[in-house]
Each structure stands twice: as C-alpha cells, then as structure tokens.
CSV table of C-alpha atoms in Angstrom, one decimal:
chain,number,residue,atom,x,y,z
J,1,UNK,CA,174.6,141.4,57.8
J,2,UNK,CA,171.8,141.8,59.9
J,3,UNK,CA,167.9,140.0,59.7
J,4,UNK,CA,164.9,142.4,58.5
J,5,UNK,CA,162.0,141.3,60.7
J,6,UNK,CA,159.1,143.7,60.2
J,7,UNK,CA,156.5,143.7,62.5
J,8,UNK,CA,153.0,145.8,63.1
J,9,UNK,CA,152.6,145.4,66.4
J,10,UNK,CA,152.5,141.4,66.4
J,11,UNK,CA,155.3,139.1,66.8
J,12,UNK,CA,157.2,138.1,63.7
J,13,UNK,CA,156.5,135.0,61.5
J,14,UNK,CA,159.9,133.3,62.1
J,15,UNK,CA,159.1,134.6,66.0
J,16,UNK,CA,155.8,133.3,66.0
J,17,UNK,CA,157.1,129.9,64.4
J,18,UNK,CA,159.8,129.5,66.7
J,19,UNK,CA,157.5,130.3,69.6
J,20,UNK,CA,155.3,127.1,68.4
J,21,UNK,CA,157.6,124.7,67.7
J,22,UNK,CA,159.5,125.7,71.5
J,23,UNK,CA,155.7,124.8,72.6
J,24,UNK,CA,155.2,121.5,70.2
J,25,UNK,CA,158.4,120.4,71.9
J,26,UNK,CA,157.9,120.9,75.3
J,27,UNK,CA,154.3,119.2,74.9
J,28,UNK,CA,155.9,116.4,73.2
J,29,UNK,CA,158.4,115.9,76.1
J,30,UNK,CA,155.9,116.3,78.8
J,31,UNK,CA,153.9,113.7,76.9
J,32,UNK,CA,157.1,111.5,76.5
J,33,UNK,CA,157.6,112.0,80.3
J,34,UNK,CA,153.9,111.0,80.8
J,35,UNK,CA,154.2,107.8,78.2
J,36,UNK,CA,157.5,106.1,80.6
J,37,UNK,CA,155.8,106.7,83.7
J,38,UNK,CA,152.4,104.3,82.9
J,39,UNK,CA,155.3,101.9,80.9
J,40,UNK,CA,157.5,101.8,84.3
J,41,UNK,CA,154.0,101.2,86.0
J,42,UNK,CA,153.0,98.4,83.7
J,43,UNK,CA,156.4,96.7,83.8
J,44,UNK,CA,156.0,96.7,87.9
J,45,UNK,CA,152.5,95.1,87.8
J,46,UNK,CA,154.0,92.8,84.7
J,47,UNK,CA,156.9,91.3,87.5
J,48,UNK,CA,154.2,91.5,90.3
J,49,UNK,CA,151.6,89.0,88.7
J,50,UNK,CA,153.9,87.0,87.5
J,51,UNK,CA,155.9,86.5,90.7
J,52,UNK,CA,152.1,85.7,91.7
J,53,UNK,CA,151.6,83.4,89.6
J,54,UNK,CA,155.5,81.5,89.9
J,55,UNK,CA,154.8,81.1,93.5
J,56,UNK,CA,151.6,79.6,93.4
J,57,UNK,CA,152.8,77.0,90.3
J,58,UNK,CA,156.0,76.1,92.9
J,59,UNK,CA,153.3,75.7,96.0
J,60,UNK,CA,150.2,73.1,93.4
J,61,UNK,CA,149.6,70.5,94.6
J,62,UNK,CA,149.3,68.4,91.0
J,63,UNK,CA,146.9,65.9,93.4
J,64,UNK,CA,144.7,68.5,93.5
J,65,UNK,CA,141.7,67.5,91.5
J,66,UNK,CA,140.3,71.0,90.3
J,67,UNK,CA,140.6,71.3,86.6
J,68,UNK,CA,140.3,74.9,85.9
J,69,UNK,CA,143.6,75.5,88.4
J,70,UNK,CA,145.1,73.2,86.4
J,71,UNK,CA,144.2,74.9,82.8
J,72,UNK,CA,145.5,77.6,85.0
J,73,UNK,CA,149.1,76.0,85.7
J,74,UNK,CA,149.4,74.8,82.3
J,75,UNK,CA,148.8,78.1,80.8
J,76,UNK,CA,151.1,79.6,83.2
J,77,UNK,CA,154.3,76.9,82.2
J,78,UNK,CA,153.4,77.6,78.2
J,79,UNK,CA,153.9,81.5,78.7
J,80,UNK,CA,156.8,81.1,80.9
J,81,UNK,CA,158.5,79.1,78.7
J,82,UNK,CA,158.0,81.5,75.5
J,83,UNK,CA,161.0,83.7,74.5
J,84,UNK,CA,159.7,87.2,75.7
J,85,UNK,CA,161.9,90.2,74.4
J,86,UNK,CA,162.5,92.5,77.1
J,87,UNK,CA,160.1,95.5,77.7
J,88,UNK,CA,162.8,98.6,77.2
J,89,UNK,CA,166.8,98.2,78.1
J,90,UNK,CA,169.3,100.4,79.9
J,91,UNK,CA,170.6,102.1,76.7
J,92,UNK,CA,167.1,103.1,75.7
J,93,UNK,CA,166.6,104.1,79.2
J,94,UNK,CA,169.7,106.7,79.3
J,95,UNK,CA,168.3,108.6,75.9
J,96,UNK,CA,164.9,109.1,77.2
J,97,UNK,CA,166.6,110.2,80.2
J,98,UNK,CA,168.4,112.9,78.0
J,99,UNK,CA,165.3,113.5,75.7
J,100,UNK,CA,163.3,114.5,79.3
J,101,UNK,CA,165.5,117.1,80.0
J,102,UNK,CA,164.4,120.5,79.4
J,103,UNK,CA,166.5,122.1,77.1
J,104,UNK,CA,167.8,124.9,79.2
J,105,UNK,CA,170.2,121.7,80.7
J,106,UNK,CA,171.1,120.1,77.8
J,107,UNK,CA,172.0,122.7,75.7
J,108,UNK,CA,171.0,120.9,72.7
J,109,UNK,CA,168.8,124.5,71.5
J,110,UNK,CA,169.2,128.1,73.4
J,111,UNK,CA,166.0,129.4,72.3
J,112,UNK,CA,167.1,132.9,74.1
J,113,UNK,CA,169.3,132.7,70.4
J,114,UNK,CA,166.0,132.8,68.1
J,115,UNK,CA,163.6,134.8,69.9
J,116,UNK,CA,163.5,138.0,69.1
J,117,UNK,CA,162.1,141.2,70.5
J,118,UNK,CA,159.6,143.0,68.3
J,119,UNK,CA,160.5,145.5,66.0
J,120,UNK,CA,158.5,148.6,65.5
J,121,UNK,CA,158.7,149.8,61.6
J,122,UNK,CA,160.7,152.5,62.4
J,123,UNK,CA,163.5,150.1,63.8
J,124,UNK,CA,163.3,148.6,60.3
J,125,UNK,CA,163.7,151.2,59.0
J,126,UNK,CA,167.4,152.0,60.6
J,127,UNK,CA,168.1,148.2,59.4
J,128,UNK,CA,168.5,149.5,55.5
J,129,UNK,CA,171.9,150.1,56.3
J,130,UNK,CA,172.4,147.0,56.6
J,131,UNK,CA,172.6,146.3,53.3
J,132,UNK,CA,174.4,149.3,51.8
J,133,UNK,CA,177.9,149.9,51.5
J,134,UNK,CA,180.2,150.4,54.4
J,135,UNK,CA,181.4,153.4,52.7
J,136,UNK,CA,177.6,155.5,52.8
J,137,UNK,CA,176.2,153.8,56.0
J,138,UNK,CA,177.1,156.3,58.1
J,139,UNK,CA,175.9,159.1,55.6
J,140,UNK,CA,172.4,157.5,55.5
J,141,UNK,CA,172.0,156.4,59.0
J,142,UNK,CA,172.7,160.4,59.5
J,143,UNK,CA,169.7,161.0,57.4
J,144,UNK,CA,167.7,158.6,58.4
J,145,UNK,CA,167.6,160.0,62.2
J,146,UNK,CA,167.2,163.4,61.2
J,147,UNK,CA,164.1,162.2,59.4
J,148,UNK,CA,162.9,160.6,62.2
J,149,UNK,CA,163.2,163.3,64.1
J,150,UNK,CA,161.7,165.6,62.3
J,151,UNK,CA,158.8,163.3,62.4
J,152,UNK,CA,158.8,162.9,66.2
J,153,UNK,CA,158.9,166.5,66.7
J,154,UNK,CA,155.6,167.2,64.3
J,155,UNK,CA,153.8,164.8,66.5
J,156,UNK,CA,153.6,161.9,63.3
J,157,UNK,CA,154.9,159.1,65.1
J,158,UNK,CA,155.7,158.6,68.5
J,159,UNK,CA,159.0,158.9,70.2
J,160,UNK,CA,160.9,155.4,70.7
J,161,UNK,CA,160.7,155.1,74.9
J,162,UNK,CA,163.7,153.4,76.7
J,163,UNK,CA,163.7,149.6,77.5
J,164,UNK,CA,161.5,149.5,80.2
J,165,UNK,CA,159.8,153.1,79.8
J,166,UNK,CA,156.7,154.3,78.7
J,167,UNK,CA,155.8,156.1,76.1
J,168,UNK,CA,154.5,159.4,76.8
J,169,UNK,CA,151.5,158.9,75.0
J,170,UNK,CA,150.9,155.8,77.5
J,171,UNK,CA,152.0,158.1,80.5
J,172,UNK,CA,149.6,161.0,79.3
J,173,UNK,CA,147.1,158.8,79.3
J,174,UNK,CA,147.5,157.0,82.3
J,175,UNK,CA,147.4,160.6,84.0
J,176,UNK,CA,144.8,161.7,82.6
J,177,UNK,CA,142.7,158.4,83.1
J,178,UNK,CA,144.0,158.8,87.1
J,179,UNK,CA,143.1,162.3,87.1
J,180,UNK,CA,139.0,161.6,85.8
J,181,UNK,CA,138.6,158.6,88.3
J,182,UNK,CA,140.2,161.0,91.2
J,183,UNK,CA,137.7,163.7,89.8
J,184,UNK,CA,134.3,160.9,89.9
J,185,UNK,CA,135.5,159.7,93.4
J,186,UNK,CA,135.4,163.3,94.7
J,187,UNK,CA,132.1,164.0,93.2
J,188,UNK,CA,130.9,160.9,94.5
J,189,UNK,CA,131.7,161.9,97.9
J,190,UNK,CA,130.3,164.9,97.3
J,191,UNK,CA,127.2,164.1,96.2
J,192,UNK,CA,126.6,161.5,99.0
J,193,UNK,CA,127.2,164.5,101.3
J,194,UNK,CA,124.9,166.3,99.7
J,195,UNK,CA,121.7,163.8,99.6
J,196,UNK,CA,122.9,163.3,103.6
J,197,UNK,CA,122.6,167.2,104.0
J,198,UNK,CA,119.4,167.3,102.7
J,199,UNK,CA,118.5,164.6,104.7
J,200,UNK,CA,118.7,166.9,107.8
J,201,UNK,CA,116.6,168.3,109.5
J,202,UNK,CA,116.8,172.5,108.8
J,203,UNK,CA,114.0,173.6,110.2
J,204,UNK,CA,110.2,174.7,108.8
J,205,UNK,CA,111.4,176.3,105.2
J,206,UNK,CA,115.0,174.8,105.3
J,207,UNK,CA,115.2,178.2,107.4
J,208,UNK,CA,118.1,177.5,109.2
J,209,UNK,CA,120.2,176.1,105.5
J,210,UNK,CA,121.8,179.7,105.3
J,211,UNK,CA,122.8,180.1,108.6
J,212,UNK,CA,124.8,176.9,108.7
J,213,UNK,CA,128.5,177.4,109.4
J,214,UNK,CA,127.8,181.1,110.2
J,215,UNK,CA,129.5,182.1,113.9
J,216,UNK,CA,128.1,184.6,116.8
J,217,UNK,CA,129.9,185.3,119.9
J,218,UNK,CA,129.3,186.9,123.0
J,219,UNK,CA,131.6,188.9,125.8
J,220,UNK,CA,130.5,187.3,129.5
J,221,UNK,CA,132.8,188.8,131.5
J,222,UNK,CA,136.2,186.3,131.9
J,223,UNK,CA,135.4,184.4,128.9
J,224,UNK,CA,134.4,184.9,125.1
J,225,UNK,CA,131.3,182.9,124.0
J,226,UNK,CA,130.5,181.7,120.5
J,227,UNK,CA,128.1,179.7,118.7
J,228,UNK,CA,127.9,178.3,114.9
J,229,UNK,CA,125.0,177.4,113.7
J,230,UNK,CA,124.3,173.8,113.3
J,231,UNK,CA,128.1,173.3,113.9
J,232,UNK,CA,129.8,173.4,117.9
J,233,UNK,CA,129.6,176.0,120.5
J,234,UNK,CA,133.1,177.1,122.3
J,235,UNK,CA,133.9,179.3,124.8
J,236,UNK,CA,137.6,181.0,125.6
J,237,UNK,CA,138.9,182.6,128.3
J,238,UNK,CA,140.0,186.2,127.8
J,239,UNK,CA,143.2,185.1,129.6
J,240,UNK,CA,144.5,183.1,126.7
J,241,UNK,CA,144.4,179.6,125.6
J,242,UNK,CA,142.8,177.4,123.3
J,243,UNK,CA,139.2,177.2,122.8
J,244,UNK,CA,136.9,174.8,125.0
J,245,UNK,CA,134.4,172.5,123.0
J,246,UNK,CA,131.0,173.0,124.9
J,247,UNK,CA,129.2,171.0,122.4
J,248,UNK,CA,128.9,170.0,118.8
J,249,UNK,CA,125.5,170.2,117.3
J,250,UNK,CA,123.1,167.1,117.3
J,251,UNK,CA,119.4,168.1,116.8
J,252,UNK,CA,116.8,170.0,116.9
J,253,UNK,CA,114.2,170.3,119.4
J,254,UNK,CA,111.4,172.6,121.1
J,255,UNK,CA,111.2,173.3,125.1
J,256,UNK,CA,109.1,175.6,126.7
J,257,UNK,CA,109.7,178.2,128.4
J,258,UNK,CA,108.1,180.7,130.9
J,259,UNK,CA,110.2,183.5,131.4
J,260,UNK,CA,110.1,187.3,132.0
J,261,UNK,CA,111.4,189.4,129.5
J,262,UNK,CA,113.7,192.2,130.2
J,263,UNK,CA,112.8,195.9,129.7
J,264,UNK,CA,114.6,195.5,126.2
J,265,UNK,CA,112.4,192.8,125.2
J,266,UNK,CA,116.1,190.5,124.7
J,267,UNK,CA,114.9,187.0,126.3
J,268,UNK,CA,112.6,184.1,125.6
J,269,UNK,CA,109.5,185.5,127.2
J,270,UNK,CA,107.0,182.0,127.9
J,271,UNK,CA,105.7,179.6,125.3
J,272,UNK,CA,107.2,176.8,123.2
J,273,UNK,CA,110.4,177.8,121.8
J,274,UNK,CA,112.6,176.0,119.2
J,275,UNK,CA,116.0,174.7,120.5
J,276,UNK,CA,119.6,173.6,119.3
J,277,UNK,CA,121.3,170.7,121.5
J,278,UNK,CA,124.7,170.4,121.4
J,279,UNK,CA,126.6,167.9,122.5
J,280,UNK,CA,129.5,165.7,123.4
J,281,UNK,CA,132.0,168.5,123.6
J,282,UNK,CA,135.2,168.2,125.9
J,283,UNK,CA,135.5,166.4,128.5
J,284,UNK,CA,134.7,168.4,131.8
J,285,UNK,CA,137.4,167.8,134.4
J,286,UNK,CA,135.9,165.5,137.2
J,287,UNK,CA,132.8,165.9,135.5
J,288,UNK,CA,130.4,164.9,131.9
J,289,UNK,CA,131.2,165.8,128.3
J,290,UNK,CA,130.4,169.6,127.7
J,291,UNK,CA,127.0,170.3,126.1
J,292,UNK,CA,124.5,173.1,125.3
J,293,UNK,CA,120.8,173.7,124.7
J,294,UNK,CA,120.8,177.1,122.6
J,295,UNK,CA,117.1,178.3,122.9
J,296,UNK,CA,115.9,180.6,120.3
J,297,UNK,CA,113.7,183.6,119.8
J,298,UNK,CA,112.6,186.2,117.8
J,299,UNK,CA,114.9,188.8,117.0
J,300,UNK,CA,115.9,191.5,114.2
J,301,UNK,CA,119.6,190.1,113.9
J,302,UNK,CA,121.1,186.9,115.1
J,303,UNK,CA,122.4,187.5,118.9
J,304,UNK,CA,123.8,186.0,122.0
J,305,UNK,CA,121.5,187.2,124.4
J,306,UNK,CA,122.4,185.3,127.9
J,307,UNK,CA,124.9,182.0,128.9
J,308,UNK,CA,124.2,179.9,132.1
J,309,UNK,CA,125.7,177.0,133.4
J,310,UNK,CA,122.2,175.0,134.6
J,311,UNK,CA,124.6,172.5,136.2
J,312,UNK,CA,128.2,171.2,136.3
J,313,UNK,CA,129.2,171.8,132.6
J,314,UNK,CA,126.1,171.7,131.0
J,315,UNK,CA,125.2,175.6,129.6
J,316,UNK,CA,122.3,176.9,128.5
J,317,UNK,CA,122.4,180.1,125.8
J,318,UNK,CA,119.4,182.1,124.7
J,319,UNK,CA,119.8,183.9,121.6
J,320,UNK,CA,117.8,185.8,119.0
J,321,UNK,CA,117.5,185.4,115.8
J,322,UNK,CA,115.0,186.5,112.5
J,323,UNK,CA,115.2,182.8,111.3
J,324,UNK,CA,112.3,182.0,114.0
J,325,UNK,CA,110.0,184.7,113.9
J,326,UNK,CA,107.5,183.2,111.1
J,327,UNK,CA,108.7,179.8,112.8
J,328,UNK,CA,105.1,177.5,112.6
J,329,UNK,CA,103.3,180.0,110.7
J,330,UNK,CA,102.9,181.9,114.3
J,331,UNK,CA,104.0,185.2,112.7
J,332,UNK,CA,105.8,185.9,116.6
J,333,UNK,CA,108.2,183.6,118.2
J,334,UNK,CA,109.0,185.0,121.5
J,335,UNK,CA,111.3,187.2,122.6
J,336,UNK,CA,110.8,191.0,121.8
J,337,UNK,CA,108.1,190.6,119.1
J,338,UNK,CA,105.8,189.3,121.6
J,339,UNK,CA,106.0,192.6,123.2
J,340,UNK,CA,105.0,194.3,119.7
C-alpha cells in the first residue's frame, strides 16, 4: 500500500523533515571535516615544538649559569617523562575517514528513496484506492477520473501538465504578459518618434506637417522627376531601371532669388524664397553624393515647375505650392501671385 502525503502547494512534513535532517547532517559532517583539520594542525605544531625543545635539552650546556634556561630544561625532562595518551589512533582515524564521506559514496542513506515530489490534492485524491479492495479499485479509479474530468472541462481546477510542461494557465499567462511588454515597447518607440517629429522644423504654422510623405513628379524629357515632401527626391529614366536617389531631405532654408517669371506666372520671380535641401543621395559616378535645393513659391496646387543640374550632380527644382503663399505673414510668396 501506498503513502498519503497531501500537500497545498508546500513540501510535505515527512518531506520537509527529511529535507532538514539531509541538511543537519551534511553541516555536522562539514563541521566534523572542519574539527580534524585544526586537530591534524595542532598535532603538527605539538611534534614541532617539542622536537624544538628535545634538541635544545640534547645541545645545554648544564655549565651554563642562566637559571631561567634551566627552570626551562627541568620543566622540559618533567613533561617528557609523563605518560601522555596519544592524541587520536589509526582505527579512530579510518571511521572519521568513513563518517567524512558524503553519503552518495557510502551508501549508508539514498536520500533519492525519501524525497518525494509534491503532490497536488487531486493526486491524493487518485491515492484512495489505495486502500480499497482489489476487487472495486478499478471501478472507483474509473470514477474518480471521470470526475476529474468533468471538473477540468468546467474550468474548476486546472488540468494536470506533463512532467516538465506548463500549465496552460502559466503559458496563457506568460503570453499574454509577452504580448503587453511587446505592446509598451512599441508605444514607446512610438512616442519617442513622435516628441522627435515635433521637434522638427515644419515650417511657420507646422504648414508643411500635411504634406509630409506626399509625392509630386514631373516629365523632363528622358527621365521622370519626383519629389516627397520632407522625405528624398529621385529621378528615373523613362528607359527603365531603378530609381536614382538625388537626395534625402535635411533642412530647411531660405535663398533668394531674382528671376524672371514666365508668361504663365510658373517660376520664382525675385525675393527671398523658402527652400528644401536634400541631401546625401547616391553616389554620382566619378563625382559627389547626389543632392537637391527644391525652391518654393506660391502656387494654387503643389507642382514641379523646372529641374536643373547647377553643377555635376547637384539639381536644383523649383516648384509651386499653396503651403507658402501666407508663408511670413507676406500674404504673396513669389511665383504667380506676385503677378496678381
């Protein structure tokens, strides 16, 4: 017949007394172990001093006329010639050898044989058998588990995991405890890249906020032009191929500007006008990193007006757009409202 050891979550008493006399022991060993090592010290200072002391009664000189070496001498002679018991013997020796051992050598207790795993209630439960009748064990351990599953399944008590499994309740929880740090992390990041956006610099009004991320492009003859706001400018030629990085945006800035405006009132006309630089696109082949200064004006819709290359890889757009017309409080920026 089997032991009944219930347990609510804790180790057993028998467990937990087992588990402290294992420890009483091995700190009485260690202790032991401690104890023979300072005796074995003292017995080798013991036969130290008194070889010491036999070699200097063998060299005296008795004509030596200090009194206090010979008090010294006598009281040597009187201790030697005592009869001294020994300090420990060979026998006692070998059974503190045995005694030091840890037990997993000797084999005097397997503690593997009285530790037990804990039991949960339920496991008790199954152990009622235990005590019936061979002839209705099987009938009640029958019953037993169809109770327990019935229990399981209305969510009472929690299914029994596999040795070395976890629960589902655990594993739920672990999930879900992954799932809300994931979920702070992201918001973290995103609300550090929100206080960096606002931050930048959008213009007078945040004016220029909406048109972030927006696109514009422009047909120049053998290649396609396009520019995103406050993001990159590209260009690609109508003859296939990926796009070219001319720039990606930096800053903003102001230049001025003293041009003549075209009969439809599309170009930058002469003042102070507020700029885009864009920069450190691809690499230009014997040449700098491609960049751009997009100059802006006032316009009814957001348009590519005009795209030079000033120099070697370096481009220049002008383009019109509504988002600078009130730009300064000037009412006009340019372009074909100074014309009005």
């Amino acid at each position: 017949m089997g032991k009944v050891v219930k347990s609510s979550g804790k180790a057993s008493k028998i467990g937990s007394l087992i588990q402290t006399a294992k420890d009483r022991i091995e700190e009485l060993r260690e202790s032991l172990i401690e104890l023979r090592e300072q005796r074995d010290t003292g017995k080798s200072r013991l036969a130290e001093l008194e070889g010491i002391l036999s070699t200097f009664q063998a060299e005296y000189n008795p004509n030596f006329n200090d009194e206090g070496v010979k008090r010294a001498v006598r009281s040597w002679e009187e201790y030697a010639a005592r009869d001294r018991p020994p300090i420990g013997n060979d026998a006692q020796d070998r059974d503190l050898d045995e005694i030091g051992k840890p037990d997993t050598e000797t084999g005097i207790i397997n503690w593997s044989d009285w530790e037990e795993g804990e039991e949960s209630d339920v496991d008790v439960l199954y152990k009622i058998e235990e005590y019936l009748p061979v002839a209705v064990r099987g009938w009640v351990d029958q019953r037993l588990r169809d109770v327990r599953i019935l229990l399981v399944e209305n969510g009472i008590i929690a299914a029994t995991p596999a040795s070395g499994e976890e629960s589902k309740t655990l594993t739920d929880a672990r999930d879900a405890l992954k799932a809300a740090r994931d979920s702070e992390s992201n918001l973290r990041t995103e609300l550090t890249s929100h206080r960096d956006d606002l931050g930048k610099d959008y213009g007078l009004d945040d004016v220029f906020r909406a048109l972030k991320g927006r696109c514009i492009s422009k047909d120049s003859g053998e290649y396609n032009y396009e520019l995103c706001w406050l993001e990159k400018t590209t260009q690609k030629s109508k003859k296939g191929g990926s796009h070219t990085g001319m720039g990606n945006f930096v800053r903003m800035d102001s230049v001025t500007v003293d041009d003549d405006l075209p009969p439809d009132g599309k170009g930058l006309g002469s003042g102070v006008r507020v700029a885009l630089r864009y920069e450190n696109g691809q690499h230009c082949w014997n040449g700098p990193n491609r960049s751009t200064l997009v100059v802006l004006a006032c316009a009814e819709q957001d348009e590519v007006w005009k795209i030079t290359e000033e120099e070697k890889c370096v481009y220049r757009m002008e383009v019109g757009t509504p988002a600078v017309c009130d730009m300064n409080g000037k009412g006009k920026e340019g372009g074909a409202r100074d014309e009005l």
